[in-house]
Short mmCIF file of C-alpha atoms in Angstrom, two decimals:
data_model
loop_
_atom_site.label_atom_id
_atom_site.label_comp_id
_atom_site.label_asym_id
_atom_site.label_seq_id
_atom_site.Cartn_x
_atom_site.Cartn_y
_atom_site.Cartn_z
CA GLY A 1047 -3.66 12.46 -5.26
CA ASN A 1048 -3.11 9.30 -7.26
CA SER A 1049 -5.66 6.52 -7.07
CA VAL A 1050 -6.72 3.37 -8.81
CA THR A 1051 -10.25 2.04 -9.07
CA GLN A 1052 -11.06 -1.44 -10.11
CA MET A 1053 -14.22 -3.33 -10.52
CA GLU A 1054 -15.61 -4.97 -7.38
CA GLY A 1055 -15.80 -8.51 -7.27
CA PRO A 1056 -16.21 -11.29 -6.80
CA VAL A 1057 -16.24 -12.40 -10.43
CA THR A 1058 -17.28 -15.95 -11.16
CA LEU A 1059 -16.93 -17.47 -14.64
CA SER A 1060 -16.97 -20.79 -16.28
CA GLU A 1061 -13.84 -22.35 -17.79
CA GLU A 1062 -13.12 -21.00 -21.37
CA ALA A 1063 -15.20 -17.79 -20.72
CA PHE A 1064 -13.74 -14.37 -21.68
CA LEU A 1065 -12.55 -12.24 -18.72
CA THR A 1066 -12.45 -8.52 -18.44
CA ILE A 1067 -11.52 -6.72 -15.21
CA ASN A 1068 -11.83 -3.04 -15.43
CA CYS A 1069 -9.27 -0.65 -14.03
CA THR A 1070 -9.13 3.24 -14.17
CA TYR A 1071 -6.70 5.43 -12.59
CA THR A 1072 -6.19 9.14 -11.47
CA ALA A 1073 -2.70 10.50 -11.78
CA THR A 1074 -0.75 13.45 -13.09
CA GLY A 1075 1.72 12.88 -15.90
CA TYR A 1076 2.42 9.49 -17.20
CA PRO A 1077 2.48 6.81 -14.55
CA SER A 1078 3.51 3.15 -15.04
CA LEU A 1079 0.57 0.72 -14.75
CA PHE A 1080 0.70 -2.83 -13.45
CA TRP A 1081 -1.41 -5.89 -12.84
CA TYR A 1082 -0.50 -8.13 -10.02
CA VAL A 1083 -2.06 -11.56 -9.22
CA GLN A 1084 -2.29 -13.24 -5.89
CA TYR A 1085 -3.01 -16.97 -5.84
CA PRO A 1086 -4.45 -18.46 -2.65
CA GLY A 1087 -2.14 -18.41 0.31
CA GLU A 1088 0.63 -16.57 -1.55
CA GLY A 1089 2.06 -13.09 -1.98
CA LEU A 1090 1.33 -10.86 -4.96
CA GLN A 1091 3.32 -11.39 -8.17
CA LEU A 1092 3.63 -9.25 -11.27
CA LEU A 1093 1.41 -10.40 -14.08
CA LEU A 1094 2.08 -7.58 -16.66
CA LYS A 1095 2.89 -3.97 -16.83
CA ALA A 1096 2.93 -1.05 -19.31
CA THR A 1097 5.07 2.04 -18.93
CA LYS A 1098 3.65 4.37 -21.54
CA ALA A 1099 0.47 5.29 -23.36
CA ASP A 1100 -0.69 2.68 -25.96
CA ASP A 1101 1.64 -0.02 -24.64
CA LYS A 1102 0.19 -3.46 -24.32
CA GLY A 1103 1.41 -5.66 -21.46
CA SER A 1104 0.87 -9.40 -21.91
CA ASN A 1105 1.65 -12.56 -20.02
CA LYS A 1106 0.11 -16.07 -19.66
CA GLY A 1107 -2.68 -15.05 -22.16
CA PHE A 1108 -3.60 -11.97 -20.20
CA GLU A 1109 -3.48 -8.66 -21.80
CA ALA A 1110 -3.89 -5.01 -20.88
CA THR A 1111 -3.49 -1.87 -22.91
CA TYR A 1112 -2.47 1.51 -21.41
CA ARG A 1113 -5.24 3.96 -22.50
CA LYS A 1114 -4.31 7.54 -21.65
CA GLU A 1115 -7.43 9.06 -23.21
CA THR A 1116 -9.72 6.99 -20.98
CA THR A 1117 -7.26 6.67 -18.03
CA SER A 1118 -7.80 2.93 -18.10
CA PHE A 1119 -5.76 -0.34 -17.99
CA HIS A 1120 -8.47 -3.10 -18.24
CA LEU A 1121 -7.33 -6.73 -17.85
CA GLU A 1122 -8.56 -9.34 -20.47
CA LYS A 1123 -8.09 -12.89 -21.16
CA GLY A 1124 -9.84 -14.72 -24.00
CA SER A 1125 -10.30 -18.08 -22.32
CA VAL A 1126 -9.88 -18.46 -18.59
CA GLN A 1127 -8.88 -21.63 -16.78
CA VAL A 1128 -9.57 -22.98 -13.28
CA SER A 1129 -5.90 -22.23 -12.47
CA ASP A 1130 -6.59 -18.44 -13.13
CA SER A 1131 -8.66 -18.37 -9.90
CA ALA A 1132 -7.00 -15.69 -7.90
CA VAL A 1133 -7.18 -12.00 -6.76
CA TYR A 1134 -6.09 -9.49 -9.35
CA PHE A 1135 -4.71 -6.03 -8.30
CA CYS A 1136 -4.33 -3.02 -10.57
CA ALA A 1137 -1.55 -0.58 -9.54
CA LEU A 1138 0.22 2.58 -10.68
CA ALA A 1139 3.66 4.05 -9.98
CA GLN A 1140 4.32 7.67 -10.51
CA GLY A 1141 7.73 9.06 -11.45
CA GLY A 1142 9.23 10.69 -8.44
CA SER A 1143 7.43 8.52 -5.90
CA GLU A 1144 8.80 5.40 -4.41
CA LYS A 1145 5.36 3.93 -3.70
CA LEU A 1146 2.91 1.99 -5.60
CA VAL A 1147 -0.75 2.82 -5.51
CA PHE A 1148 -2.99 -0.29 -5.44
CA GLY A 1149 -6.63 -0.83 -6.24
CA LYS A 1150 -8.61 -2.93 -3.91
CA GLY A 1151 -8.37 -6.27 -5.71
CA THR A 1152 -10.83 -8.28 -7.66
CA LYS A 1153 -11.40 -11.98 -6.74
CA LEU A 1154 -11.87 -14.17 -9.74
CA THR A 1155 -13.24 -17.80 -9.43
CA VAL A 1156 -13.31 -19.95 -12.48
CA ASN A 1157 -15.45 -23.10 -12.32
CA PRO A 1158 -14.82 -26.20 -14.31
CA ASP B 881 11.36 -14.45 -7.32
CA ALA B 882 13.45 -11.84 -5.49
CA GLY B 883 14.52 -14.20 -2.79
CA ILE B 884 12.15 -12.65 -0.06
CA THR B 885 11.48 -14.62 3.03
CA GLN B 886 9.24 -13.52 5.94
CA SER B 887 9.39 -14.88 9.53
CA PRO B 888 7.37 -16.07 11.26
CA ARG B 889 4.66 -17.17 8.72
CA HIS B 890 2.12 -17.52 11.26
CA LYS B 891 1.84 -16.02 14.85
CA VAL B 892 -0.83 -15.98 17.41
CA THR B 893 -0.38 -13.47 20.25
CA GLU B 894 -2.19 -11.65 22.99
CA THR B 895 -3.27 -8.08 23.20
CA GLY B 896 -0.58 -5.91 24.66
CA THR B 897 2.27 -8.15 23.64
CA PRO B 898 5.11 -6.78 21.51
CA VAL B 899 5.66 -8.42 18.19
CA THR B 900 8.34 -8.25 15.64
CA LEU B 901 8.04 -9.44 12.08
CA ARG B 902 11.06 -9.92 9.98
CA CYS B 903 11.58 -9.52 6.23
CA HIS B 904 14.81 -10.78 4.60
CA GLN B 905 15.88 -10.32 0.94
CA THR B 906 18.82 -11.60 -1.04
CA GLU B 907 18.66 -9.39 -4.04
CA ASN B 908 20.30 -6.24 -2.62
CA HIS B 909 17.15 -4.18 -3.56
CA ARG B 910 17.19 -0.59 -2.35
CA TYR B 911 13.56 -0.23 -1.38
CA MET B 912 11.60 -2.36 1.07
CA TYR B 913 7.95 -2.06 2.09
CA TRP B 914 5.52 -3.33 4.69
CA TYR B 915 1.85 -3.71 3.78
CA ARG B 916 -1.09 -5.13 5.61
CA GLN B 917 -3.99 -6.95 3.75
CA ASP B 918 -7.45 -7.01 5.14
CA PRO B 919 -10.76 -7.85 3.44
CA GLY B 920 -12.43 -4.93 1.84
CA HIS B 921 -9.31 -2.78 2.16
CA GLY B 922 -7.01 -4.36 -0.37
CA LEU B 923 -3.27 -3.61 0.45
CA ARG B 924 -2.34 -0.76 2.68
CA LEU B 925 1.12 0.62 3.08
CA ILE B 926 2.48 0.75 6.69
CA HIS B 927 6.08 1.88 6.37
CA TYR B 928 8.80 1.71 3.72
CA SER B 929 12.49 2.14 3.60
CA TYR B 930 14.65 3.72 0.84
CA GLY B 931 17.98 2.65 2.30
CA VAL B 932 19.75 1.56 5.42
CA LYS B 933 18.47 3.52 8.39
CA ASP B 934 16.04 5.54 6.01
CA THR B 935 12.38 4.93 6.54
CA ASP B 936 9.21 6.69 6.12
CA LYS B 937 5.54 6.30 7.01
CA GLY B 938 2.80 4.92 4.91
CA GLU B 939 -0.89 5.36 5.16
CA VAL B 940 -1.51 3.27 8.22
CA SER B 941 1.59 3.64 10.38
CA ASP B 942 -0.05 4.27 13.74
CA GLY B 943 0.90 1.57 16.26
CA TYR B 944 3.84 0.24 14.16
CA SER B 945 7.55 1.02 13.92
CA VAL B 946 10.23 -0.24 11.61
CA SER B 947 13.96 -0.56 11.48
CA ARG B 948 16.59 -1.38 8.78
CA SER B 949 20.06 -1.82 10.03
CA LYS B 950 21.13 -3.83 7.02
CA THR B 951 20.21 -3.79 3.41
CA GLU B 952 18.80 -7.32 3.56
CA ASP B 953 16.62 -7.00 6.58
CA PHE B 954 13.54 -4.91 7.34
CA LEU B 955 11.78 -5.30 10.70
CA LEU B 956 8.21 -4.34 11.51
CA THR B 957 7.38 -4.03 15.22
CA LEU B 958 4.04 -3.77 16.90
CA GLU B 959 4.94 -2.25 20.23
CA SER B 960 1.73 -3.34 21.96
CA ALA B 961 -0.45 -5.53 19.76
CA THR B 962 -4.17 -4.92 19.50
CA SER B 963 -6.99 -6.90 17.97
CA SER B 964 -7.23 -4.38 15.10
CA GLN B 965 -3.77 -5.41 13.87
CA THR B 966 -4.95 -8.89 13.23
CA SER B 967 -4.14 -9.16 9.50
CA VAL B 968 -1.87 -10.66 6.88
CA TYR B 969 1.43 -8.67 6.56
CA PHE B 970 3.41 -8.64 3.29
CA CYS B 971 6.93 -7.41 2.82
CA ALA B 972 7.92 -6.14 -0.60
CA THR B 973 11.09 -4.93 -2.39
CA ARG B 974 11.96 -2.89 -5.43
CA THR B 975 15.33 -2.15 -7.04
CA SER B 976 15.61 1.56 -7.54
CA GLY B 977 12.21 2.92 -6.96
CA GLY B 978 11.79 4.13 -10.58
CA PRO B 979 8.22 4.09 -11.93
CA ALA B 980 8.70 1.14 -14.23
CA ASP B 981 10.31 -1.11 -11.51
CA THR B 982 8.66 -4.23 -10.50
CA GLN B 983 7.77 -4.71 -6.88
CA TYR B 984 8.32 -8.23 -5.53
CA PHE B 985 6.43 -9.62 -2.62
CA GLY B 986 7.14 -12.06 0.24
CA PRO B 987 4.78 -14.95 1.07
CA GLY B 988 3.11 -13.15 3.98
CA THR B 989 2.80 -13.48 7.70
CA ARG B 990 -0.60 -14.22 9.14
CA LEU B 991 -0.86 -12.45 12.50
CA THR B 992 -3.66 -13.08 15.00
CA VAL B 993 -4.06 -10.91 18.10
CA LEU B 994 -6.34 -12.28 20.65
#
């Protein structure tokens, strides 16, 4: 079945450091891929998405590229801020299924 | 923001008590979902709905039931709460269920079963 594996956290960085959170997936066909972010005490919200191979999703300085050959969708940001501290979830959606498949989440803490 | 509210936001109850959580949306989205979030498990799907009176089970449906009598409301019921159901519960909606559709989440309900 479909699955998403993302790097385990927690991840702790200093402000202005480079961020990478790895995400790989298993799916048949061509799923859509998502990154969601959950700030403390809130629900999840969409950060970015990509719907086909080689697409790059971007938002708020975050980027992720849909790599079909490596079945990956790694999240990157060149310079993190304290306000980026949150839990990040990678997810996929398969055509013909109404359900998203989520990774277990990676907690990021950014220190000043 | 898809106009999703959850009630109550916090609840403490005792083992064996029935509990109902409510999700209300204002965007007329077709699909609605209930998840629970626990440390080490991420998000797990409990039940979902693909239309009024149309529901299906998720991966952790035992001990839970749902109902959807109107497009805007999706109720989650714990018939007899147990301590293992202590969790944070999130409701979510999607427009048509297509693979590129965004899923929108409510603010969550923190449930404690003593």
